[in-house]
Amino acid sequence: MRRPLTGAARDARAESFPQAAREALADAQMRANIAHATRTIRLKRAGVVDEVPDWGELRAAGAAIKDETLVRLDEVLVQLEASVQAAGGVVHWARDGAEANEIVTSLVRAEGADEVVKVKSLATDEIRLNEALEEAGIRPIETDLAELIVQLGGERPSHLLVPAIHKNRAEIRDLFREQLGRPSLTDEPSELAEAARLHLREAFLRARVAISGANFAAADTGTVCVVESEGNGRMCTTLPETLITVMGIEKAIPRFRDLEVFLQLLPRSSTGERMNPYTSLWTGVREGDGPRRFHLVLLDAGRTRVLADPDGRPALRCIRCSACINVCPVYRQTGGHAYHSPYAGPIGAILAPQLAGESGAVGSLPFASSLCGACYDVCPVAIDIPSILVHERAKSVARERPGLEGRSLKALGRAMATRDGFERAQRLGRSLQRPFVRRGWIAHFPPGPLAAWGRDRDLPAVPAQTFREWWESRDRA
């Protein structure tokens, strides 16, 4: 019996990133867990990437394929639909998360099932499919080890690739002892994995319906691809009678042969592996082999809005590898829960507000970055994340009504638009600053709405004499 959602797992959309980050910074254990895990992944990734002499060319090829897809996404999706249907599958189109949840719920009910097994899917996390299924009386069972840990703990994922990255072995052991009824369990990784395996085995064998995400879907053949490291995905995509795949429309690629590029880029960037342990490919249905019924749910949920923005569109290249998250100095200090989105880190700071329409707590995410550029350096499809962050910040500022700070700066801008106005502002500032200047710096601002602005900035005092004033007053003899 899993726990109800608590703490950081609760829907805290009213809480902005800065507020949530302050709480996360106080959790020293979580920060230590994340620092250790991300450092390990970064070192593994660097080693396997350095082995590839044409990594730059592969990266450019991945970006080009994605850009080609986005430019003609309407054609690619129509071709994908036709290919899936020709192979015996059924395609459903969902405009938003609510419609996708309704489609999936009705398909599960039509099978007469009251539970489903799931292979990790960020798209279903995005639309909160588990909650929708539970409200309909259907029990979702996460089969990825990290997703299972998060589900049993009543939490939200905190990382694209390693959803339970915020927990250490001792915390997982305690959770399994309580939730799986294993009081003598130790924190040895092999024992923890075995406990999860035994817990899931019965679910795999009795499951009539499985739900998956998709890493890629080839339009020319209708082939869907899922990559994972534990084998749970293979069990979900082969054993149940019905397979339902929920896929963001940006995951389509034009050709099956394009997988050659992405299956080199993805495992190296995500887990630091040369080859992914389990790569599952299926095309529709085939008698006597795998599920008898296959449904593909194509999810928009804001993606066409992102597609219409030329400056923000490259974010849809993302292949969800998490390389940008592992190098992000902000993420390493705050963890993923502060983002209030399954898309954490630098890519989440742009994708989450883009997909949500820049509303709610995720509206502050474009500012959750130091713009250091490390994310762009490691992105396997060369998304210029810092530039898109700046673009999203500009959109956010343009939507807001200017506060006192904004109005003050606009007034100052008008005053300084001419030489005479600039010099008058200098003289006025020189007079007004006197009570607050210490050793050439404005030490603090007077009490009022601008006091906080002054606390966060070191502002040099207006000089007693400008260069022009000095020049005009000097002795020319």
Coordinates of C-alpha atoms in Angstrom, one line a residue:
M1 CA 0.0 0.0 0.0
R2 CA 1.7 3.2 -1.1
R3 CA 1.8 6.3 1.0
P4 CA -0.4 9.3 0.1
L5 CA 1.5 12.2 -1.5
T6 CA 3.2 14.3 1.2
G7 CA 5.7 17.1 1.6
A8 CA 7.5 18.0 -1.6
A9 CA 5.3 15.5 -3.5
R10 CA 2.1 17.4 -2.9
D11 CA 0.8 19.7 -5.7
A12 CA 2.6 22.9 -4.8
R13 CA 2.0 24.9 -7.9
A14 CA 1.2 28.0 -5.9
E15 CA 4.8 27.9 -4.5
S16 CA 7.4 29.5 -6.8
F17 CA 10.8 28.0 -7.4
P18 CA 12.7 30.4 -5.1
Q19 CA 10.4 29.5 -2.2
A20 CA 10.7 25.8 -2.9
A21 CA 14.5 26.0 -3.4
R22 CA 14.9 27.6 0.1
E23 CA 13.3 24.6 1.6
A24 CA 15.4 22.2 -0.5
L25 CA 18.6 23.9 0.5
A26 CA 17.9 23.1 4.1
D27 CA 17.9 19.3 3.4
A28 CA 21.6 18.4 3.7
Q29 CA 21.0 14.7 3.2
M30 CA 19.2 15.2 -0.1
R31 CA 21.9 17.5 -1.4
A32 CA 24.6 15.0 -0.5
N33 CA 22.7 12.2 -2.2
I34 CA 22.3 14.2 -5.4
A35 CA 25.9 15.5 -5.4
H36 CA 27.2 12.0 -5.1
A37 CA 24.9 10.5 -7.8
T38 CA 25.3 13.3 -10.4
R39 CA 29.1 13.3 -10.0
T40 CA 29.2 9.5 -10.6
I41 CA 27.1 9.9 -13.8
R42 CA 29.1 12.9 -15.1
L43 CA 32.4 11.0 -14.8
K44 CA 31.0 7.9 -16.6
R45 CA 29.5 10.0 -19.3
A46 CA 32.8 11.9 -19.9
G47 CA 34.7 8.7 -20.3
V48 CA 32.4 7.1 -22.9
V49 CA 31.9 10.3 -24.9
D50 CA 35.7 10.8 -25.2
E51 CA 35.9 7.4 -26.8
V52 CA 33.9 8.5 -29.8
P53 CA 36.0 10.4 -32.4
D54 CA 33.0 11.8 -34.3
W55 CA 31.0 12.8 -31.3
G56 CA 30.6 16.4 -32.6
E57 CA 29.3 15.1 -35.9
L58 CA 26.9 12.7 -34.2
R59 CA 25.6 15.6 -32.1
A60 CA 25.1 17.7 -35.2
A61 CA 23.3 14.9 -37.0
G62 CA 21.0 14.4 -34.0
A63 CA 20.1 18.1 -34.0
A64 CA 19.6 18.1 -37.8
I65 CA 17.2 15.1 -37.7
K66 CA 15.2 16.7 -34.9
D67 CA 15.0 20.0 -36.6
E68 CA 13.9 18.3 -39.9
T69 CA 11.2 16.6 -37.9
L70 CA 9.9 19.8 -36.2
V71 CA 9.8 21.7 -39.5
R72 CA 7.4 19.2 -41.0
L73 CA 6.0 17.6 -37.9
D74 CA 2.5 17.5 -39.4
E75 CA 3.6 15.3 -42.3
V76 CA 5.7 13.1 -40.0
L77 CA 2.8 12.5 -37.6
V78 CA 0.3 11.6 -40.4
Q79 CA 2.8 9.2 -41.8
L80 CA 3.4 7.7 -38.4
E81 CA -0.3 7.2 -37.9
A82 CA -0.7 5.5 -41.2
S83 CA 2.3 3.2 -40.5
V84 CA 1.0 2.2 -37.1
Q85 CA -2.5 1.5 -38.4
A86 CA -1.1 -0.6 -41.3
A87 CA 0.7 -2.7 -38.7
G88 CA -2.5 -3.4 -36.8
G89 CA -2.2 -0.7 -34.1
V90 CA -4.7 2.1 -33.2
V91 CA -3.7 5.7 -33.0
H92 CA -5.4 8.3 -30.7
W93 CA -4.8 12.0 -30.7
A94 CA -4.9 14.0 -27.4
R95 CA -5.0 17.7 -27.3
D96 CA -4.1 17.9 -23.6
G97 CA -3.4 15.8 -20.6
A98 CA -7.1 15.6 -19.6
E99 CA -8.0 14.1 -23.0
A100 CA -5.1 11.7 -22.9
N101 CA -6.0 10.5 -19.4
E102 CA -9.6 10.0 -20.5
I103 CA -8.5 8.0 -23.6
V104 CA -6.2 5.7 -21.5
T105 CA -8.7 5.2 -18.7
S106 CA -11.4 4.2 -21.2
L107 CA -9.0 1.8 -22.9
V108 CA -8.1 0.1 -19.6
R109 CA -11.8 -0.1 -18.6
A110 CA -12.6 -1.7 -22.0
E111 CA -10.2 -4.5 -21.2
G112 CA -12.0 -5.1 -17.9
A113 CA -8.8 -4.5 -16.0
D114 CA -8.5 -2.9 -12.6
E115 CA -4.7 -2.5 -12.6
V116 CA -1.9 -1.8 -15.1
V117 CA 1.9 -2.2 -15.1
K118 CA 3.9 0.8 -16.3
V119 CA 7.3 1.3 -17.7
K120 CA 8.8 4.7 -16.9
S121 CA 7.2 7.5 -18.9
L122 CA 7.8 11.2 -18.4
A123 CA 4.8 12.0 -20.5
T124 CA 2.5 10.1 -18.1
D125 CA 4.1 11.9 -15.2
E126 CA 3.5 15.2 -17.0
I127 CA -0.2 14.6 -17.4
R128 CA -0.6 12.9 -14.0
L129 CA -2.0 9.8 -15.4
N130 CA -1.5 7.7 -12.3
E131 CA -3.8 10.0 -10.3
A132 CA -6.4 9.8 -13.1
L133 CA -6.2 6.0 -13.1
E134 CA -6.6 5.9 -9.3
E135 CA -9.6 8.2 -9.4
A136 CA -11.1 5.7 -11.9
G137 CA -10.5 2.8 -9.6
I138 CA -7.5 1.5 -11.6
R139 CA -4.2 0.7 -9.8
P140 CA -1.1 1.8 -11.6
I141 CA 2.1 -0.2 -10.7
E142 CA 5.4 1.4 -11.6
T143 CA 7.9 -1.2 -12.6
D144 CA 11.1 0.9 -13.0
L145 CA 13.0 0.5 -9.7
A146 CA 13.4 4.2 -9.1
E147 CA 9.8 4.9 -10.1
L148 CA 8.7 2.2 -7.7
I149 CA 10.6 3.7 -4.9
V150 CA 9.1 7.1 -5.6
Q151 CA 5.6 5.6 -5.8
L152 CA 5.9 3.6 -2.6
G153 CA 7.1 6.7 -0.8
G154 CA 4.2 8.8 -2.1
E155 CA 6.6 11.2 -3.7
R156 CA 7.2 12.8 -7.1
P157 CA 10.2 12.0 -9.4
S158 CA 13.1 14.3 -8.9
H159 CA 15.2 13.5 -12.0
L160 CA 14.5 12.6 -15.6
L161 CA 16.6 9.4 -15.6
V162 CA 16.9 8.5 -11.9
P163 CA 13.6 9.6 -10.3
A164 CA 14.7 8.5 -6.8
I165 CA 18.1 10.2 -7.0
H166 CA 17.3 12.2 -3.8
K167 CA 17.3 9.0 -1.7
N168 CA 20.2 6.9 -0.5
R169 CA 20.3 3.1 0.1
A170 CA 19.5 3.4 3.8
E171 CA 16.4 5.4 3.1
I172 CA 15.3 2.9 0.4
R173 CA 15.9 0.0 2.7
D174 CA 13.7 1.6 5.4
L175 CA 11.0 2.3 2.8
F176 CA 11.0 -1.3 1.5
R177 CA 11.0 -2.7 5.0
E178 CA 7.7 -0.8 5.7
Q179 CA 6.0 -1.0 2.3
L180 CA 7.1 -4.5 1.1
G181 CA 6.9 -6.2 4.4
R182 CA 10.6 -7.1 4.5
P183 CA 11.7 -6.3 8.1
S184 CA 15.1 -8.0 7.8
L185 CA 16.1 -6.3 4.5
T186 CA 19.6 -4.8 4.4
D187 CA 20.8 -1.9 2.3
E188 CA 22.9 -4.1 0.0
P189 CA 22.0 -3.1 -3.6
S190 CA 21.5 -6.7 -4.7
E191 CA 19.0 -7.3 -1.8
L192 CA 17.1 -4.2 -2.6
A193 CA 16.9 -5.1 -6.3
E194 CA 15.8 -8.7 -5.4
A195 CA 13.0 -7.3 -3.1
A196 CA 11.7 -5.2 -5.9
R197 CA 12.0 -8.0 -8.4
L198 CA 9.9 -10.4 -6.2
H199 CA 7.4 -7.7 -5.6
L200 CA 6.9 -7.0 -9.3
R201 CA 7.1 -10.5 -10.7
E202 CA 3.5 -11.4 -9.8
A203 CA 2.3 -8.1 -11.2
F204 CA 4.0 -8.8 -14.5
L205 CA 2.5 -12.3 -14.8
R206 CA -1.1 -11.2 -14.0
A207 CA -1.1 -7.9 -15.9
R208 CA -3.6 -7.7 -18.8
V209 CA -2.7 -4.1 -19.7
A210 CA 0.6 -2.3 -19.8
I211 CA 1.3 1.4 -20.3
S212 CA 4.6 2.7 -21.7
G213 CA 6.2 5.9 -22.9
A214 CA 8.3 6.1 -26.0
N215 CA 11.8 7.4 -26.6
F216 CA 11.3 7.5 -30.4
A217 CA 8.8 6.4 -33.0
A218 CA 9.8 6.0 -36.7
A219 CA 7.2 7.4 -39.1
D220 CA 8.2 5.3 -42.1
T221 CA 7.7 1.9 -40.3
G222 CA 5.5 2.7 -37.3
T223 CA 8.1 1.3 -35.0
V224 CA 8.1 2.5 -31.4
C225 CA 11.3 2.4 -29.3
V226 CA 11.8 2.3 -25.6
V227 CA 15.2 2.1 -24.0
E228 CA 15.8 1.1 -20.3
S229 CA 18.3 -0.6 -18.1
E230 CA 16.5 -3.1 -16.0
G231 CA 14.3 -5.3 -18.3
N232 CA 11.1 -4.1 -16.7
G233 CA 10.2 -2.4 -20.0
R234 CA 10.7 -5.6 -21.9
M235 CA 8.3 -7.3 -19.6
C236 CA 5.7 -4.5 -20.0
T237 CA 5.9 -4.5 -23.7
T238 CA 5.7 -8.2 -24.3
L239 CA 3.7 -10.0 -21.6
P240 CA 0.3 -8.1 -21.3
E241 CA -2.4 -8.6 -23.9
T242 CA -2.9 -4.9 -24.4
L243 CA -0.1 -2.2 -24.7
I244 CA -0.9 1.5 -24.5
T245 CA 1.9 3.9 -25.4
V246 CA 1.6 7.6 -24.5
M247 CA 4.0 9.7 -26.5
G248 CA 4.6 13.4 -26.9
I249 CA 4.3 14.3 -30.6
E250 CA 7.9 15.6 -30.7
K251 CA 9.2 12.0 -30.1
A252 CA 8.5 11.1 -33.7
I253 CA 11.4 10.8 -36.1
P254 CA 11.1 10.5 -39.9
R255 CA 13.0 7.2 -40.6
F256 CA 13.8 4.0 -38.8
R257 CA 17.5 4.4 -39.8
D258 CA 17.6 7.6 -37.8
L259 CA 17.7 5.4 -34.7
E260 CA 21.3 4.7 -35.6
V261 CA 22.3 8.2 -34.5
F262 CA 20.1 8.5 -31.4
L263 CA 21.0 5.0 -30.0
Q264 CA 24.6 6.2 -29.9
L265 CA 23.9 9.6 -28.4
L266 CA 21.3 8.6 -25.8
P267 CA 23.0 5.9 -23.7
R268 CA 26.3 7.7 -23.5
S269 CA 24.6 11.0 -22.5
S270 CA 22.2 9.5 -20.0
T271 CA 23.8 6.6 -18.2
G272 CA 27.4 6.8 -19.4
E273 CA 27.0 3.4 -21.2
R274 CA 28.2 2.6 -24.7
M275 CA 25.0 0.6 -25.4
N276 CA 21.7 0.6 -23.7
P277 CA 21.1 -2.7 -21.9
Y278 CA 17.5 -3.1 -23.1
T279 CA 16.3 -1.6 -26.3
S280 CA 12.7 -2.7 -27.1
L281 CA 11.3 -2.1 -30.6
W282 CA 7.8 -3.1 -31.7
T283 CA 5.7 -2.4 -34.8
G284 CA 2.0 -2.7 -34.3
V285 CA 0.8 -6.3 -33.4
R286 CA 1.8 -9.7 -34.6
E287 CA 0.0 -12.9 -34.0
G288 CA 1.6 -15.0 -31.3
D289 CA 4.3 -12.4 -30.5
G290 CA 3.7 -9.8 -27.8
P291 CA 0.5 -7.9 -27.1
R292 CA -2.6 -8.6 -29.2
R293 CA -3.7 -5.0 -29.1
F294 CA -1.6 -1.9 -29.4
H295 CA -2.7 1.7 -28.9
L296 CA -0.6 4.8 -29.5
V297 CA -1.7 8.0 -27.8
L298 CA -0.1 11.1 -29.5
L299 CA 0.0 13.9 -26.9
D300 CA 0.1 17.6 -27.8
A301 CA -0.4 19.3 -24.4
G302 CA 1.3 22.5 -25.4
R303 CA 3.8 21.2 -27.9
T304 CA 2.3 22.8 -30.9
R305 CA 2.4 26.1 -29.0
V306 CA 6.2 25.6 -28.5
L307 CA 6.5 24.6 -32.1
A308 CA 5.0 28.0 -33.2
D309 CA 7.8 29.9 -31.3
P310 CA 11.0 29.9 -33.5
D311 CA 13.2 30.9 -30.6
G312 CA 11.8 28.3 -28.1
R313 CA 11.3 25.5 -30.6
P314 CA 14.7 23.9 -30.3
A315 CA 13.7 22.7 -26.8
L316 CA 11.6 20.1 -28.5
R317 CA 14.7 18.4 -29.8
C318 CA 15.2 17.1 -26.2
I319 CA 15.7 13.3 -26.0
R320 CA 15.3 13.3 -22.2
C321 CA 18.9 12.1 -21.5
S322 CA 19.3 14.2 -18.4
A323 CA 22.9 15.2 -19.2
C324 CA 22.1 18.9 -18.6
I325 CA 20.6 18.1 -15.2
N326 CA 23.7 16.3 -14.0
V327 CA 26.0 19.3 -14.8
C328 CA 23.7 22.0 -13.5
P329 CA 25.0 23.7 -10.3
V330 CA 21.4 24.9 -9.5
Y331 CA 19.9 21.4 -9.7
R332 CA 22.7 19.9 -7.6
Q333 CA 21.8 22.3 -4.7
T334 CA 18.0 22.2 -4.9
G335 CA 17.1 18.8 -6.3
G336 CA 14.2 18.1 -8.6
H337 CA 11.1 18.6 -6.4
A338 CA 11.6 22.4 -6.3
Y339 CA 10.8 22.5 -10.0
H340 CA 7.2 21.2 -9.5
S341 CA 7.5 19.4 -12.8
P342 CA 8.7 16.0 -14.0
Y343 CA 11.1 18.0 -16.2
A344 CA 13.7 19.3 -13.7
G345 CA 17.0 21.0 -14.3
P346 CA 17.9 23.3 -17.2
I347 CA 15.7 21.6 -19.7
G348 CA 12.8 21.6 -17.3
A349 CA 13.4 25.3 -16.7
I350 CA 12.3 25.9 -20.3
L351 CA 10.1 22.9 -21.1
A352 CA 7.9 23.1 -18.1
P353 CA 6.8 26.8 -18.6
Q354 CA 6.6 26.3 -22.3
L355 CA 4.2 23.3 -22.0
A356 CA 2.2 24.8 -19.2
G357 CA 1.8 28.1 -21.0
E358 CA 4.0 29.9 -18.6
S359 CA 1.5 29.7 -15.8
G360 CA 1.6 28.7 -12.1
A361 CA 4.7 28.1 -10.1
V362 CA 6.6 26.9 -13.2
G363 CA 6.5 30.4 -14.6
S364 CA 9.5 31.3 -12.4
L365 CA 11.6 28.4 -13.7
P366 CA 13.5 30.3 -16.5
F367 CA 15.1 32.3 -13.7
A368 CA 16.4 29.1 -12.0
S369 CA 19.7 29.2 -13.8
S370 CA 23.1 30.8 -13.5
L371 CA 23.4 30.8 -17.3
C372 CA 26.8 29.1 -17.0
G373 CA 26.3 27.3 -20.3
A374 CA 27.4 23.8 -19.0
C375 CA 24.0 22.4 -20.1
Y376 CA 24.6 23.4 -23.7
D377 CA 28.1 21.9 -23.8
V378 CA 26.8 18.4 -22.8
C379 CA 23.5 18.4 -24.7
P380 CA 23.6 15.5 -27.3
V381 CA 21.3 17.4 -29.7
A382 CA 23.0 20.8 -29.2
I383 CA 20.0 22.7 -27.6
D384 CA 21.3 26.2 -26.7
I385 CA 19.5 26.1 -23.4
P386 CA 21.0 29.4 -22.0
S387 CA 19.7 31.3 -25.0
I388 CA 16.2 29.8 -24.7
L389 CA 16.3 30.6 -20.9
V390 CA 17.0 34.3 -21.7
H391 CA 14.1 34.2 -24.3
E392 CA 11.7 32.7 -21.8
R393 CA 12.8 35.3 -19.2
A394 CA 12.0 38.1 -21.6
K395 CA 8.6 36.6 -22.2
S396 CA 8.0 36.4 -18.5
V397 CA 9.0 39.9 -17.8
A398 CA 6.9 41.2 -20.7
R399 CA 3.8 39.5 -19.2
E400 CA 4.2 41.1 -15.8
R401 CA 2.9 44.5 -14.7
P402 CA 5.9 46.5 -13.7
G403 CA 6.2 46.9 -10.0
L404 CA 7.9 49.8 -8.1
E405 CA 11.3 48.6 -9.2
G406 CA 10.3 48.5 -12.9
R407 CA 8.5 51.9 -12.8
S408 CA 11.5 53.4 -11.0
L409 CA 14.0 52.1 -13.6
K410 CA 11.7 53.3 -16.5
A411 CA 11.6 56.8 -14.9
L412 CA 15.3 56.7 -14.5
G413 CA 15.7 55.7 -18.1
R414 CA 13.6 58.7 -19.2
A415 CA 15.6 61.0 -17.0
M416 CA 18.9 59.8 -18.4
A417 CA 17.8 59.9 -22.0
T418 CA 19.5 63.3 -22.6
R419 CA 22.8 64.8 -21.4
D420 CA 21.1 67.5 -19.3
G421 CA 18.8 64.9 -17.7
F422 CA 21.7 62.6 -17.0
E423 CA 23.7 65.3 -15.3
R424 CA 20.7 66.4 -13.2
A425 CA 20.2 62.8 -12.1
Q426 CA 23.8 62.6 -11.1
R427 CA 23.6 65.8 -9.0
L428 CA 20.4 64.6 -7.3
G429 CA 21.8 61.2 -6.6
R430 CA 24.9 62.7 -5.1
S431 CA 22.8 64.7 -2.6
L432 CA 20.4 61.9 -1.7
Q433 CA 23.0 59.2 -1.2
R434 CA 25.0 61.0 1.6
P435 CA 23.3 59.3 4.6
F436 CA 23.9 55.8 3.1
V437 CA 27.4 55.9 1.8
R438 CA 30.2 54.0 3.5
R439 CA 33.8 53.9 2.0
G440 CA 32.6 54.7 -1.5
W441 CA 29.7 52.3 -1.5
I442 CA 26.0 52.6 -0.8
A443 CA 25.9 50.4 2.3
H444 CA 22.1 50.1 2.5
F445 CA 18.9 51.5 1.2
P446 CA 16.4 53.5 3.3
P447 CA 13.5 51.5 4.7
G448 CA 10.8 51.0 2.1
P449 CA 10.0 48.9 -1.0
L450 CA 13.5 49.2 -2.4
A451 CA 15.3 48.1 0.8
A452 CA 15.4 44.4 -0.3
W453 CA 16.8 45.5 -3.7
G454 CA 19.6 47.2 -2.0
R455 CA 20.4 44.3 0.3
D456 CA 21.1 42.0 -2.6
R457 CA 23.4 44.4 -4.5
D458 CA 26.7 46.2 -4.0
L459 CA 26.1 49.6 -5.5
P460 CA 29.0 52.1 -5.9
A461 CA 28.3 55.6 -4.8
V462 CA 27.9 58.4 -7.3
P463 CA 31.3 60.0 -7.4
A464 CA 31.8 63.5 -5.8
Q465 CA 33.1 64.8 -9.2
T466 CA 32.5 63.4 -12.6
F467 CA 35.2 63.3 -15.3
R468 CA 33.4 66.1 -17.2
E469 CA 33.2 68.3 -14.1
W470 CA 36.9 67.7 -13.4
W471 CA 37.8 68.4 -17.0
E472 CA 36.0 71.7 -17.0
S473 CA 37.3 72.8 -13.6
R474 CA 41.0 71.9 -14.1
D475 CA 43.7 74.6 -14.2
R476 CA 44.6 75.1 -17.8
A477 CA 47.5 77.5 -17.2

